[in-house]
Amino acid sequence: MVRTRFAPSPTGYLHIGGARTALFSWAYARRHGGKFVLRIEDTDLERSTEASVQAILDGMRWLGLDWDEGPIHQMQRLPRYREVAERLLREGRAYRCYCTREELEQMRAAQRARGEKPRYDGRWRDSKDAPPPGVAPVIRFKNPLGGEVTFHDLVKGPITISNGELDDLVLLREDGVPTYNFGVVVDDLDMNITHVIRGDDHVNNTPRQINIFQALGAELPQFAHVPMILGADGERLSKRHGAVSVMQYAEEGYLPEALLNYLARLGWSHGDEEVFSRDQFVGWFDLAHVSRSPAQFDAEKLRWINHQHLKKRSDAELGKAAAPRVEARGGKLRDGPSPEKAAALLKDRAETLEGLAESMMIFYGDARATPGQLAENLSDEVRPALADLVARLGALGEWNETAIMSAVNAVLNERKLKLPRIAMPVRLIVFGRAQTPNLGPTLAVAGKKRVLERLREQFPA
């Protein structure tokens, strides 16, 4: 059975890069009827926080990336790492190193001075010296001294690294906490992970991990390293490009299915398909079509995809989702039309739920035109026409777009005016804005009571 995992470090929020890695791992498991494991790699004691764990869980739940097992915390598995490290010691595949931090710094400084690559020199690898008193040792892995590590990456193809490039990495620190490369191997082994799908910044770690797997006599998982995400300027993605918390996109009014759709297209493709559902993505996803080249984050493309998904949502769903955002702006829902009707009229123009809520404020807010705006649009020619329109609207038996526009057109014909001469001041008076969707449907949704109350403030009956 296919078993994948997502293993974030809880040192911050779930960002775009991490979310895409989680998405690809989740989709691969779902595509093949496998299991998706969530693991929290919390061994960075100084930076790991419970708030970050919660932010990661919230982001994944919002995106709909449900996990089958976990979350499993590494810090709850310390005895297991110790057990495996002790086994490697017994089998002569690891050793205790008593170098102090100062000795290691001196070692690296001397290597740099000689123009060499800084690395551990293996001085305790086969040492017969007595351990120095008062020094707590780390446990280091005896990396093979010769040969190569070769593996077939499911995205990048064949990769070969000489063991001469690798030093004896630390497995367990002096406090018993595993290093990243050791903890990952023990976890993937214990959790029967078959496919390790992660960012290509981990490619250099893979040969080290393969050597540990082999030292343990374990079957290797398959590896797939997906390309990094760059900003539009070609630089590594950062906050200024939009590499913010996934939940910030939720706050800004993006739909989870839209962000998931966009993330799927960052470095993967299925023909020319641009807009698709989560279920379609699962049915299509494979690693063969993951690009080897870095993907570029495009905020405008994300907004476009969000707009497409927003238009697919039902009017009732959009109204319900936008309503709290309207209230957060001070809008009074009880004084206006149903959010469903407002959303139906405005959704084609909105790119996000925040944008939709802002547009809906024409029905629920108390915005007023400035005296200057009114003076500019209420000429002596237009005032009598508007007074006539108020009377005609007040006399309507049915309040709908057809009846409203019949009244408007009657006034235009009698007064020999063009629609903008009437529409602009009506919008300013009723909605406090110069721009709205077409006048008839907008007045119809606003409701007779609100429209006449606003108009009669300027043109009393």
GROMACS .gro file of C-alpha atoms in nm:
model
  461
    1MET     CA    1   0.000   0.000   0.000
    2VAL     CA    2   0.117   0.351  -0.081
    3ARG     CA    3   0.196   0.549   0.233
    4THR     CA    4   0.304   0.913   0.215
    5ARG     CA    5   0.366   1.172   0.481
    6PHE     CA    6   0.386   1.544   0.542
    7ALA     CA    7   0.635   1.632   0.813
    8PRO     CA    8   0.645   2.005   0.890
    9SER     CA    9   0.857   2.167   1.159
   10PRO     CA   10   0.632   2.374   1.387
   11THR     CA   11   0.850   2.685   1.379
   12GLY     CA   12   0.593   2.903   1.200
   13TYR     CA   13   0.273   2.894   1.001
   14LEU     CA   14   0.185   2.667   0.709
   15HIS     CA   15   0.312   2.864   0.409
   16ILE     CA   16   0.261   2.820   0.036
   17GLY     CA   17   0.560   2.593  -0.017
   18GLY     CA   18   0.469   2.364   0.271
   19ALA     CA   19   0.105   2.355   0.165
   20ARG     CA   20   0.199   2.246  -0.187
   21THR     CA   21   0.425   1.970  -0.051
   22ALA     CA   22   0.140   1.853   0.172
   23LEU     CA   23  -0.101   1.867  -0.122
   24PHE     CA   24   0.119   1.656  -0.350
   25SER     CA   25   0.181   1.396  -0.076
   26TRP     CA   26  -0.188   1.386   0.015
   27ALA     CA   27  -0.303   1.360  -0.347
   28TYR     CA   28  -0.058   1.080  -0.426
   29ALA     CA   29  -0.189   0.875  -0.136
   30ARG     CA   30  -0.551   0.944  -0.229
   31ARG     CA   31  -0.488   0.869  -0.598
   32HIS     CA   32  -0.349   0.526  -0.511
   33GLY     CA   33  -0.589   0.437  -0.232
   34GLY     CA   34  -0.312   0.468   0.026
   35LYS     CA   35  -0.259   0.639   0.359
   36PHE     CA   36  -0.143   0.993   0.434
   37VAL     CA   37   0.046   1.043   0.761
   38LEU     CA   38   0.094   1.375   0.938
   39ARG     CA   39   0.412   1.402   1.143
   40ILE     CA   40   0.525   1.701   1.348
   41GLU     CA   41   0.904   1.732   1.348
   42ASP     CA   42   0.934   1.932   1.667
   43THR     CA   43   1.294   1.859   1.764
   44ASP     CA   44   1.401   2.222   1.720
   45LEU     CA   45   1.329   2.295   2.083
   46GLU     CA   46   1.415   2.665   2.067
   47ARG     CA   47   1.182   2.747   1.777
   48SER     CA   48   0.901   2.490   1.792
   49THR     CA   49   0.576   2.615   1.944
   50GLU     CA   50   0.228   2.481   2.007
   51ALA     CA   51   0.090   2.787   1.831
   52SER     CA   52   0.276   2.684   1.517
   53VAL     CA   53   0.143   2.329   1.544
   54GLN     CA   54  -0.209   2.467   1.563
   55ALA     CA   55  -0.148   2.701   1.269
   56ILE     CA   56  -0.032   2.406   1.058
   57LEU     CA   57  -0.332   2.194   1.155
   58ASP     CA   58  -0.571   2.483   1.089
   59GLY     CA   59  -0.420   2.543   0.746
   60MET     CA   60  -0.444   2.180   0.644
   61ARG     CA   61  -0.800   2.146   0.768
   62TRP     CA   62  -0.903   2.461   0.581
   63LEU     CA   63  -0.753   2.322   0.260
   64GLY     CA   64  -0.926   1.990   0.317
   65LEU     CA   65  -0.603   1.791   0.340
   66ASP     CA   66  -0.726   1.526   0.581
   67TRP     CA   67  -0.473   1.285   0.727
   68ASP     CA   68  -0.523   0.918   0.810
   69GLU     CA   69  -0.268   0.891   1.092
   70GLY     CA   70  -0.124   1.147   1.329
   71PRO     CA   71  -0.031   1.406   1.409
   72ILE     CA   72   0.271   1.213   1.539
   73HIS     CA   73   0.518   1.425   1.737
   74GLN     CA   74   0.887   1.340   1.724
   75MET     CA   75   0.946   1.463   2.078
   76GLN     CA   76   0.715   1.187   2.200
   77ARG     CA   77   0.937   0.925   2.034
   78LEU     CA   78   1.275   0.998   2.195
   79PRO     CA   79   1.313   0.648   2.345
   80ARG     CA   80   1.272   0.498   1.999
   81TYR     CA   81   1.552   0.711   1.851
   82ARG     CA   82   1.778   0.615   2.140
   83GLU     CA   83   1.697   0.248   2.081
   84VAL     CA   84   1.791   0.265   1.712
   85ALA     CA   85   2.107   0.465   1.784
   86GLU     CA   86   2.215   0.208   2.044
   87ARG     CA   87   2.162  -0.068   1.789
   88LEU     CA   88   2.387   0.111   1.540
   89LEU     CA   89   2.650   0.149   1.814
   90ARG     CA   90   2.637  -0.224   1.892
   91GLU     CA   91   2.671  -0.313   1.526
   92GLY     CA   92   2.971  -0.084   1.478
   93ARG     CA   93   2.783   0.150   1.247
   94ALA     CA   94   2.792   0.446   1.483
   95TYR     CA   95   3.021   0.582   1.754
   96ARG     CA   96   3.032   0.832   2.035
   97CYS     CA   97   3.205   1.160   1.962
   98TYR     CA   98   3.334   1.373   2.249
   99CYS     CA   99   3.434   1.683   2.053
  100THR     CA  100   3.339   2.002   2.228
  101ARG     CA  101   3.176   2.288   2.040
  102GLU     CA  102   3.500   2.483   2.065
  103GLU     CA  103   3.699   2.194   1.914
  104LEU     CA  104   3.456   2.169   1.624
  105GLU     CA  105   3.477   2.543   1.558
  106GLN     CA  106   3.859   2.527   1.560
  107MET     CA  107   3.849   2.227   1.324
  108ARG     CA  108   3.630   2.411   1.073
  109ALA     CA  109   3.833   2.729   1.097
  110ALA     CA  110   4.153   2.539   1.019
  111GLN     CA  111   3.985   2.366   0.723
  112ARG     CA  112   3.861   2.695   0.581
  113ALA     CA  113   4.209   2.843   0.623
  114ARG     CA  114   4.344   2.556   0.410
  115GLY     CA  115   4.075   2.616   0.148
  116GLU     CA  116   3.893   2.295   0.238
  117LYS     CA  117   3.523   2.230   0.278
  118PRO     CA  118   3.437   2.251   0.653
  119ARG     CA  119   3.337   1.907   0.779
  120TYR     CA  120   3.384   1.673   1.069
  121ASP     CA  121   3.720   1.498   1.035
  122GLY     CA  122   3.623   1.169   1.198
  123ARG     CA  123   3.870   1.199   1.485
  124TRP     CA  124   3.658   0.986   1.721
  125ARG     CA  125   3.549   0.737   1.453
  126ASP     CA  126   3.795   0.466   1.550
  127SER     CA  127   3.954   0.633   1.848
  128LYS     CA  128   4.078   0.422   2.140
  129ASP     CA  129   4.124   0.728   2.362
  130ALA     CA  130   3.952   0.742   2.696
  131PRO     CA  131   3.650   0.972   2.697
  132PRO     CA  132   3.737   1.314   2.840
  133PRO     CA  133   3.572   1.377   3.178
  134GLY     CA  134   3.269   1.603   3.189
  135VAL     CA  135   3.193   1.593   2.814
  136ALA     CA  136   2.855   1.454   2.709
  137PRO     CA  137   2.902   1.277   2.375
  138VAL     CA  138   2.694   1.288   2.062
  139ILE     CA  139   2.639   0.972   1.860
  140ARG     CA  140   2.770   0.993   1.504
  141PHE     CA  141   2.695   0.768   1.207
  142LYS     CA  142   2.982   0.584   1.042
  143ASN     CA  143   2.919   0.697   0.688
  144PRO     CA  144   3.076   0.465   0.426
  145LEU     CA  145   3.419   0.595   0.330
  146GLY     CA  146   3.409   0.481  -0.030
  147GLY     CA  147   3.163   0.423  -0.310
  148GLU     CA  148   2.860   0.620  -0.418
  149VAL     CA  149   2.497   0.664  -0.331
  150THR     CA  150   2.267   0.636  -0.632
  151PHE     CA  151   1.891   0.666  -0.633
  152HIS     CA  152   1.621   0.730  -0.887
  153ASP     CA  153   1.425   1.041  -0.799
  154LEU     CA  154   1.067   1.018  -0.926
  155VAL     CA  155   1.085   1.382  -1.036
  156LYS     CA  156   1.450   1.454  -1.106
  157GLY     CA  157   1.563   1.116  -1.239
  158PRO     CA  158   1.889   0.940  -1.147
  159ILE     CA  159   2.106   1.111  -0.882
  160THR     CA  160   2.451   0.996  -0.771
  161ILE     CA  161   2.657   1.136  -0.482
  162SER     CA  162   3.002   1.021  -0.379
  163ASN     CA  163   3.031   0.908  -0.018
  164GLY     CA  164   3.350   1.110  -0.009
  165GLU     CA  165   3.129   1.420  -0.010
  166LEU     CA  166   2.957   1.313   0.311
  167ASP     CA  167   3.095   1.324   0.664
  168ASP     CA  168   2.989   1.135   0.975
  169LEU     CA  169   2.671   1.312   1.065
  170VAL     CA  170   2.537   1.337   1.420
  171LEU     CA  171   2.250   1.098   1.490
  172LEU     CA  172   2.172   1.191   1.850
  173ARG     CA  173   2.274   1.515   2.015
  174GLU     CA  174   2.415   1.507   2.365
  175ASP     CA  175   2.065   1.568   2.508
  176GLY     CA  176   1.926   1.262   2.329
  177VAL     CA  177   1.730   1.459   2.070
  178PRO     CA  178   1.774   1.325   1.715
  179THR     CA  179   1.904   1.533   1.428
  180TYR     CA  180   1.678   1.588   1.130
  181ASN     CA  181   1.837   1.324   0.909
  182PHE     CA  182   1.825   1.053   1.174
  183GLY     CA  183   1.476   1.126   1.304
  184VAL     CA  184   1.337   1.124   0.950
  185VAL     CA  185   1.481   0.782   0.873
  186VAL     CA  186   1.358   0.620   1.193
  187ASP     CA  187   1.013   0.773   1.148
  188ASP     CA  188   0.979   0.681   0.781
  189LEU     CA  189   1.092   0.330   0.864
  190ASP     CA  190   0.856   0.285   1.159
  191MET     CA  191   0.563   0.441   0.972
  192ASN     CA  192   0.620   0.225   0.663
  193ILE     CA  193   0.643   0.528   0.435
  194THR     CA  194   0.669   0.413   0.075
  195HIS     CA  195   0.698   0.750  -0.100
  196VAL     CA  196   0.881   1.053   0.037
  197ILE     CA  197   0.752   1.358  -0.149
  198ARG     CA  198   0.920   1.680  -0.036
  199GLY     CA  199   1.086   1.999  -0.153
  200ASP     CA  200   1.405   1.978  -0.353
  201ASP     CA  201   1.593   2.166  -0.083
  202HIS     CA  202   1.616   1.819   0.077
  203VAL     CA  203   1.792   1.653  -0.217
  204ASN     CA  204   2.131   1.682  -0.046
  205ASN     CA  205   1.994   1.513   0.266
  206THR     CA  206   1.872   1.209   0.078
  207PRO     CA  207   2.209   1.030   0.028
  208ARG     CA  208   2.280   1.061   0.401
  209GLN     CA  209   1.939   0.915   0.481
  210ILE     CA  210   1.981   0.634   0.230
  211ASN     CA  211   2.306   0.529   0.399
  212ILE     CA  212   2.127   0.515   0.735
  213PHE     CA  213   1.839   0.313   0.587
  214GLN     CA  214   2.089   0.068   0.443
  215ALA     CA  215   2.283   0.045   0.770
  216LEU     CA  216   1.956  -0.059   0.931
  217GLY     CA  217   1.893  -0.318   0.661
  218ALA     CA  218   1.571  -0.142   0.567
  219GLU     CA  219   1.396  -0.120   0.232
  220LEU     CA  220   1.424   0.227   0.085
  221PRO     CA  221   1.119   0.440   0.020
  222GLN     CA  222   1.094   0.605  -0.320
  223PHE     CA  223   1.192   0.970  -0.325
  224ALA     CA  224   1.036   1.257  -0.519
  225HIS     CA  225   1.178   1.606  -0.478
  226VAL     CA  226   0.948   1.876  -0.610
  227PRO     CA  227   1.094   2.205  -0.734
  228MET     CA  228   1.095   2.515  -0.519
  229ILE     CA  229   0.857   2.805  -0.570
  230LEU     CA  230   0.997   3.138  -0.683
  231GLY     CA  231   0.850   3.485  -0.688
  232ALA     CA  232   0.763   3.654  -1.019
  233ASP     CA  233   1.109   3.815  -1.010
  234GLY     CA  234   1.281   3.478  -1.005
  235GLU     CA  235   1.394   3.507  -0.644
  236ARG     CA  236   1.315   3.252  -0.374
  237LEU     CA  237   0.959   3.301  -0.255
  238SER     CA  238   0.931   3.530   0.046
  239LYS     CA  239   0.664   3.732   0.225
  240ARG     CA  240   0.689   4.012  -0.026
  241HIS     CA  241   0.588   3.768  -0.301
  242GLY     CA  242   0.293   3.627  -0.109
  243ALA     CA  243   0.464   3.353   0.092
  244VAL     CA  244   0.236   3.419   0.384
  245SER     CA  245   0.035   3.189   0.605
  246VAL     CA  246  -0.224   2.977   0.428
  247MET     CA  247  -0.474   3.110   0.682
  248GLN     CA  248  -0.399   3.465   0.573
  249TYR     CA  249  -0.540   3.371   0.234
  250ALA     CA  250  -0.850   3.251   0.417
  251GLU     CA  251  -0.871   3.587   0.595
  252GLU     CA  252  -0.831   3.771   0.265
  253GLY     CA  253  -1.129   3.590   0.119
  254TYR     CA  254  -0.975   3.321  -0.095
  255LEU     CA  255  -1.163   2.994  -0.124
  256PRO     CA  256  -0.982   2.677  -0.009
  257GLU     CA  257  -1.066   2.495  -0.332
  258ALA     CA  258  -0.919   2.785  -0.533
  259LEU     CA  259  -0.592   2.798  -0.340
  260LEU     CA  260  -0.566   2.419  -0.365
  261ASN     CA  261  -0.628   2.443  -0.743
  262TYR     CA  262  -0.358   2.708  -0.776
  263LEU     CA  263  -0.105   2.518  -0.565
  264ALA     CA  264  -0.164   2.208  -0.776
  265ARG     CA  265  -0.066   2.402  -1.088
  266LEU     CA  266   0.258   2.526  -0.932
  267GLY     CA  267   0.497   2.279  -1.087
  268TRP     CA  268   0.243   2.022  -1.211
  269SER     CA  269   0.008   2.017  -1.507
  270HIS     CA  270  -0.263   1.809  -1.669
  271GLY     CA  271  -0.281   1.915  -2.030
  272ASP     CA  272  -0.422   2.264  -2.057
  273GLU     CA  273  -0.653   2.233  -1.757
  274GLU     CA  274  -0.644   2.549  -1.545
  275VAL     CA  275  -0.955   2.532  -1.326
  276PHE     CA  276  -1.050   2.205  -1.164
  277SER     CA  277  -1.193   2.056  -0.847
  278ARG     CA  278  -1.011   1.873  -0.571
  279ASP     CA  279  -1.160   1.541  -0.685
  280GLN     CA  280  -1.047   1.601  -1.043
  281PHE     CA  281  -0.696   1.676  -0.920
  282VAL     CA  282  -0.680   1.355  -0.720
  283GLY     CA  283  -0.794   1.158  -1.024
  284TRP     CA  284  -0.528   1.316  -1.244
  285PHE     CA  285  -0.230   1.358  -1.015
  286ASP     CA  286   0.092   1.175  -1.090
  287LEU     CA  287   0.458   1.247  -1.026
  288ALA     CA  288   0.555   1.205  -1.390
  289HIS     CA  289   0.406   1.545  -1.471
  290VAL     CA  290   0.573   1.733  -1.187
  291SER     CA  291   0.815   1.978  -1.343
  292ARG     CA  292   1.186   1.965  -1.269
  293SER     CA  293   1.206   2.343  -1.298
  294PRO     CA  294   1.113   2.591  -1.024
  295ALA     CA  295   0.757   2.720  -1.030
  296GLN     CA  296   0.675   3.091  -1.016
  297PHE     CA  297   0.414   3.229  -0.780
  298ASP     CA  298   0.177   3.466  -0.958
  299ALA     CA  299  -0.063   3.655  -0.730
  300GLU     CA  300  -0.274   3.772  -1.025
  301LYS     CA  301  -0.320   3.417  -1.150
  302LEU     CA  302  -0.428   3.309  -0.802
  303ARG     CA  303  -0.688   3.586  -0.796
  304TRP     CA  304  -0.814   3.479  -1.138
  305ILE     CA  305  -0.849   3.117  -1.032
  306ASN     CA  306  -1.023   3.227  -0.713
  307HIS     CA  307  -1.265   3.431  -0.923
  308GLN     CA  308  -1.349   3.125  -1.134
  309HIS     CA  309  -1.419   2.913  -0.827
  310LEU     CA  310  -1.614   3.190  -0.661
  311LYS     CA  311  -1.849   3.210  -0.959
  312LYS     CA  312  -1.908   2.835  -0.933
  313ARG     CA  313  -2.029   2.858  -0.573
  314SER     CA  314  -2.404   2.878  -0.525
  315ASP     CA  315  -2.554   3.216  -0.441
  316ALA     CA  316  -2.666   3.082  -0.104
  317GLU     CA  317  -2.313   2.959  -0.018
  318LEU     CA  318  -2.155   3.287  -0.122
  319GLY     CA  319  -2.408   3.494   0.069
  320LYS     CA  320  -2.350   3.288   0.382
  321ALA     CA  321  -1.970   3.311   0.346
  322ALA     CA  322  -1.971   3.686   0.280
  323ALA     CA  323  -2.225   3.782   0.548
  324PRO     CA  324  -1.979   3.779   0.845
  325ARG     CA  325  -1.737   3.989   0.641
  326VAL     CA  326  -2.014   4.242   0.574
  327GLU     CA  327  -2.091   4.261   0.945
  328ALA     CA  328  -1.721   4.303   1.022
  329ARG     CA  329  -1.735   4.617   0.807
  330GLY     CA  330  -2.025   4.752   1.007
  331GLY     CA  331  -2.293   4.642   0.762
  332LYS     CA  332  -2.640   4.579   0.900
  333LEU     CA  333  -2.778   4.267   0.736
  334ARG     CA  334  -3.122   4.311   0.885
  335ASP     CA  335  -3.165   4.640   0.699
  336GLY     CA  336  -3.099   4.500   0.353
  337PRO     CA  337  -3.182   4.218   0.114
  338SER     CA  338  -3.091   3.857   0.176
  339PRO     CA  339  -2.716   3.802   0.138
  340GLU     CA  340  -2.800   3.539  -0.121
  341LYS     CA  341  -2.965   3.797  -0.348
  342ALA     CA  342  -2.683   4.044  -0.299
  343ALA     CA  343  -2.422   3.781  -0.378
  344ALA     CA  344  -2.610   3.669  -0.689
  345LEU     CA  345  -2.597   4.023  -0.828
  346LEU     CA  346  -2.235   4.099  -0.738
  347LYS     CA  347  -2.039   3.772  -0.759
  348ASP     CA  348  -1.938   3.808  -1.124
  349ARG     CA  349  -1.735   4.115  -1.036
  350ALA     CA  350  -1.574   3.985  -0.717
  351GLU     CA  351  -1.233   3.815  -0.708
  352THR     CA  352  -1.243   3.727  -0.337
  353LEU     CA  353  -1.495   3.699  -0.055
  354GLU     CA  354  -1.349   4.020   0.085
  355GLY     CA  355  -1.412   4.191  -0.247
  356LEU     CA  356  -1.764   4.052  -0.255
  357ALA     CA  357  -1.834   4.172   0.099
  358GLU     CA  358  -1.705   4.518   0.012
  359SER     CA  359  -1.937   4.531  -0.290
  360MET     CA  360  -2.230   4.411  -0.079
  361MET     CA  361  -2.190   4.708   0.151
  362ILE     CA  362  -2.395   4.913  -0.098
  363PHE     CA  363  -2.697   4.731   0.046
  364TYR     CA  364  -2.599   4.714   0.412
  365GLY     CA  365  -2.378   5.015   0.478
  366ASP     CA  366  -2.455   5.380   0.538
  367ALA     CA  367  -2.222   5.540   0.284
  368ARG     CA  368  -2.332   5.885   0.163
  369ALA     CA  369  -2.225   6.094  -0.130
  370THR     CA  370  -2.034   6.411  -0.050
  371PRO     CA  371  -2.201   6.748  -0.104
  372GLY     CA  372  -1.950   6.809  -0.382
  373GLN     CA  373  -2.049   6.489  -0.563
  374LEU     CA  374  -2.416   6.576  -0.537
  375ALA     CA  375  -2.363   6.933  -0.653
  376GLU     CA  376  -2.169   6.808  -0.955
  377ASN     CA  377  -2.444   6.567  -1.062
  378LEU     CA  378  -2.765   6.739  -0.957
  379SER     CA  379  -2.798   7.008  -1.221
  380ASP     CA  380  -3.109   7.225  -1.261
  381GLU     CA  381  -3.200   7.007  -1.558
  382VAL     CA  382  -3.170   6.680  -1.366
  383ARG     CA  383  -3.347   6.778  -1.042
  384PRO     CA  384  -3.701   6.789  -1.185
  385ALA     CA  385  -3.643   6.461  -1.363
  386LEU     CA  386  -3.533   6.293  -1.039
  387ALA     CA  387  -3.831   6.432  -0.851
  388ASP     CA  388  -4.052   6.283  -1.121
  389LEU     CA  389  -3.869   5.950  -1.093
  390VAL     CA  390  -3.919   5.939  -0.717
  391ALA     CA  391  -4.292   5.983  -0.765
  392ARG     CA  392  -4.307   5.710  -1.030
  393LEU     CA  393  -4.103   5.465  -0.821
  394GLY     CA  394  -4.323   5.532  -0.520
  395ALA     CA  395  -4.630   5.443  -0.724
  396LEU     CA  396  -4.499   5.108  -0.844
  397GLY     CA  397  -4.711   4.811  -0.739
  398GLU     CA  398  -4.437   4.558  -0.818
  399TRP     CA  399  -4.073   4.617  -0.731
  400ASN     CA  400  -3.857   4.441  -0.986
  401GLU     CA  401  -3.603   4.528  -1.253
  402THR     CA  402  -3.859   4.550  -1.533
  403ALA     CA  403  -4.094   4.782  -1.345
  404ILE     CA  404  -3.808   5.000  -1.220
  405MET     CA  405  -3.654   5.046  -1.564
  406SER     CA  406  -3.994   5.120  -1.714
  407ALA     CA  407  -4.026   5.411  -1.472
  408VAL     CA  408  -3.672   5.528  -1.544
  409ASN     CA  409  -3.720   5.511  -1.922
  410ALA     CA  410  -4.047   5.699  -1.901
  411VAL     CA  411  -3.870   5.985  -1.727
  412LEU     CA  412  -3.581   5.979  -1.973
  413ASN     CA  413  -3.817   5.995  -2.269
  414GLU     CA  414  -4.023   6.278  -2.127
  415ARG     CA  415  -3.720   6.483  -2.022
  416LYS     CA  416  -3.511   6.400  -2.331
  417LEU     CA  417  -3.220   6.277  -2.117
  418LYS     CA  418  -2.965   5.998  -2.151
  419LEU     CA  419  -2.951   5.724  -1.886
  420PRO     CA  420  -2.619   5.834  -1.727
  421ARG     CA  421  -2.770   6.173  -1.638
  422ILE     CA  422  -3.021   5.995  -1.416
  423ALA     CA  423  -2.823   5.684  -1.317
  424MET     CA  424  -2.522   5.864  -1.172
  425PRO     CA  425  -2.707   6.081  -0.920
  426VAL     CA  426  -2.940   5.794  -0.827
  427ARG     CA  427  -2.638   5.575  -0.747
  428LEU     CA  428  -2.479   5.849  -0.541
  429ILE     CA  429  -2.795   5.923  -0.345
  430VAL     CA  430  -2.905   5.563  -0.284
  431PHE     CA  431  -2.571   5.386  -0.248
  432GLY     CA  432  -2.317   5.660  -0.180
  433ARG     CA  433  -2.112   5.534  -0.475
  434ALA     CA  434  -2.067   5.640  -0.833
  435GLN     CA  435  -2.032   5.286  -0.961
  436THR     CA  436  -2.262   4.986  -0.914
  437PRO     CA  437  -2.384   4.707  -1.139
  438ASN     CA  438  -2.666   4.794  -1.383
  439LEU     CA  439  -2.913   5.033  -1.227
  440GLY     CA  440  -3.232   4.827  -1.262
  441PRO     CA  441  -3.122   4.503  -1.096
  442THR     CA  442  -2.925   4.691  -0.830
  443LEU     CA  443  -3.225   4.902  -0.727
  444ALA     CA  444  -3.442   4.590  -0.736
  445VAL     CA  445  -3.217   4.404  -0.492
  446ALA     CA  446  -3.179   4.709  -0.268
  447GLY     CA  447  -3.553   4.710  -0.207
  448LYS     CA  448  -3.822   4.974  -0.243
  449LYS     CA  449  -3.801   5.096   0.115
  450ARG     CA  450  -3.429   5.174   0.110
  451VAL     CA  451  -3.436   5.328  -0.236
  452LEU     CA  452  -3.727   5.561  -0.165
  453GLU     CA  453  -3.596   5.660   0.180
  454ARG     CA  454  -3.266   5.770   0.031
  455LEU     CA  455  -3.417   5.947  -0.270
  456ARG     CA  456  -3.674   6.129  -0.059
  457GLU     CA  457  -3.400   6.274   0.156
  458GLN     CA  458  -3.313   6.483  -0.150
  459PHE     CA  459  -3.660   6.497  -0.307
  460PRO     CA  460  -3.929   6.489  -0.040
  461ALA     CA  461  -4.269   6.371  -0.163
   0.00000   0.00000   0.00000
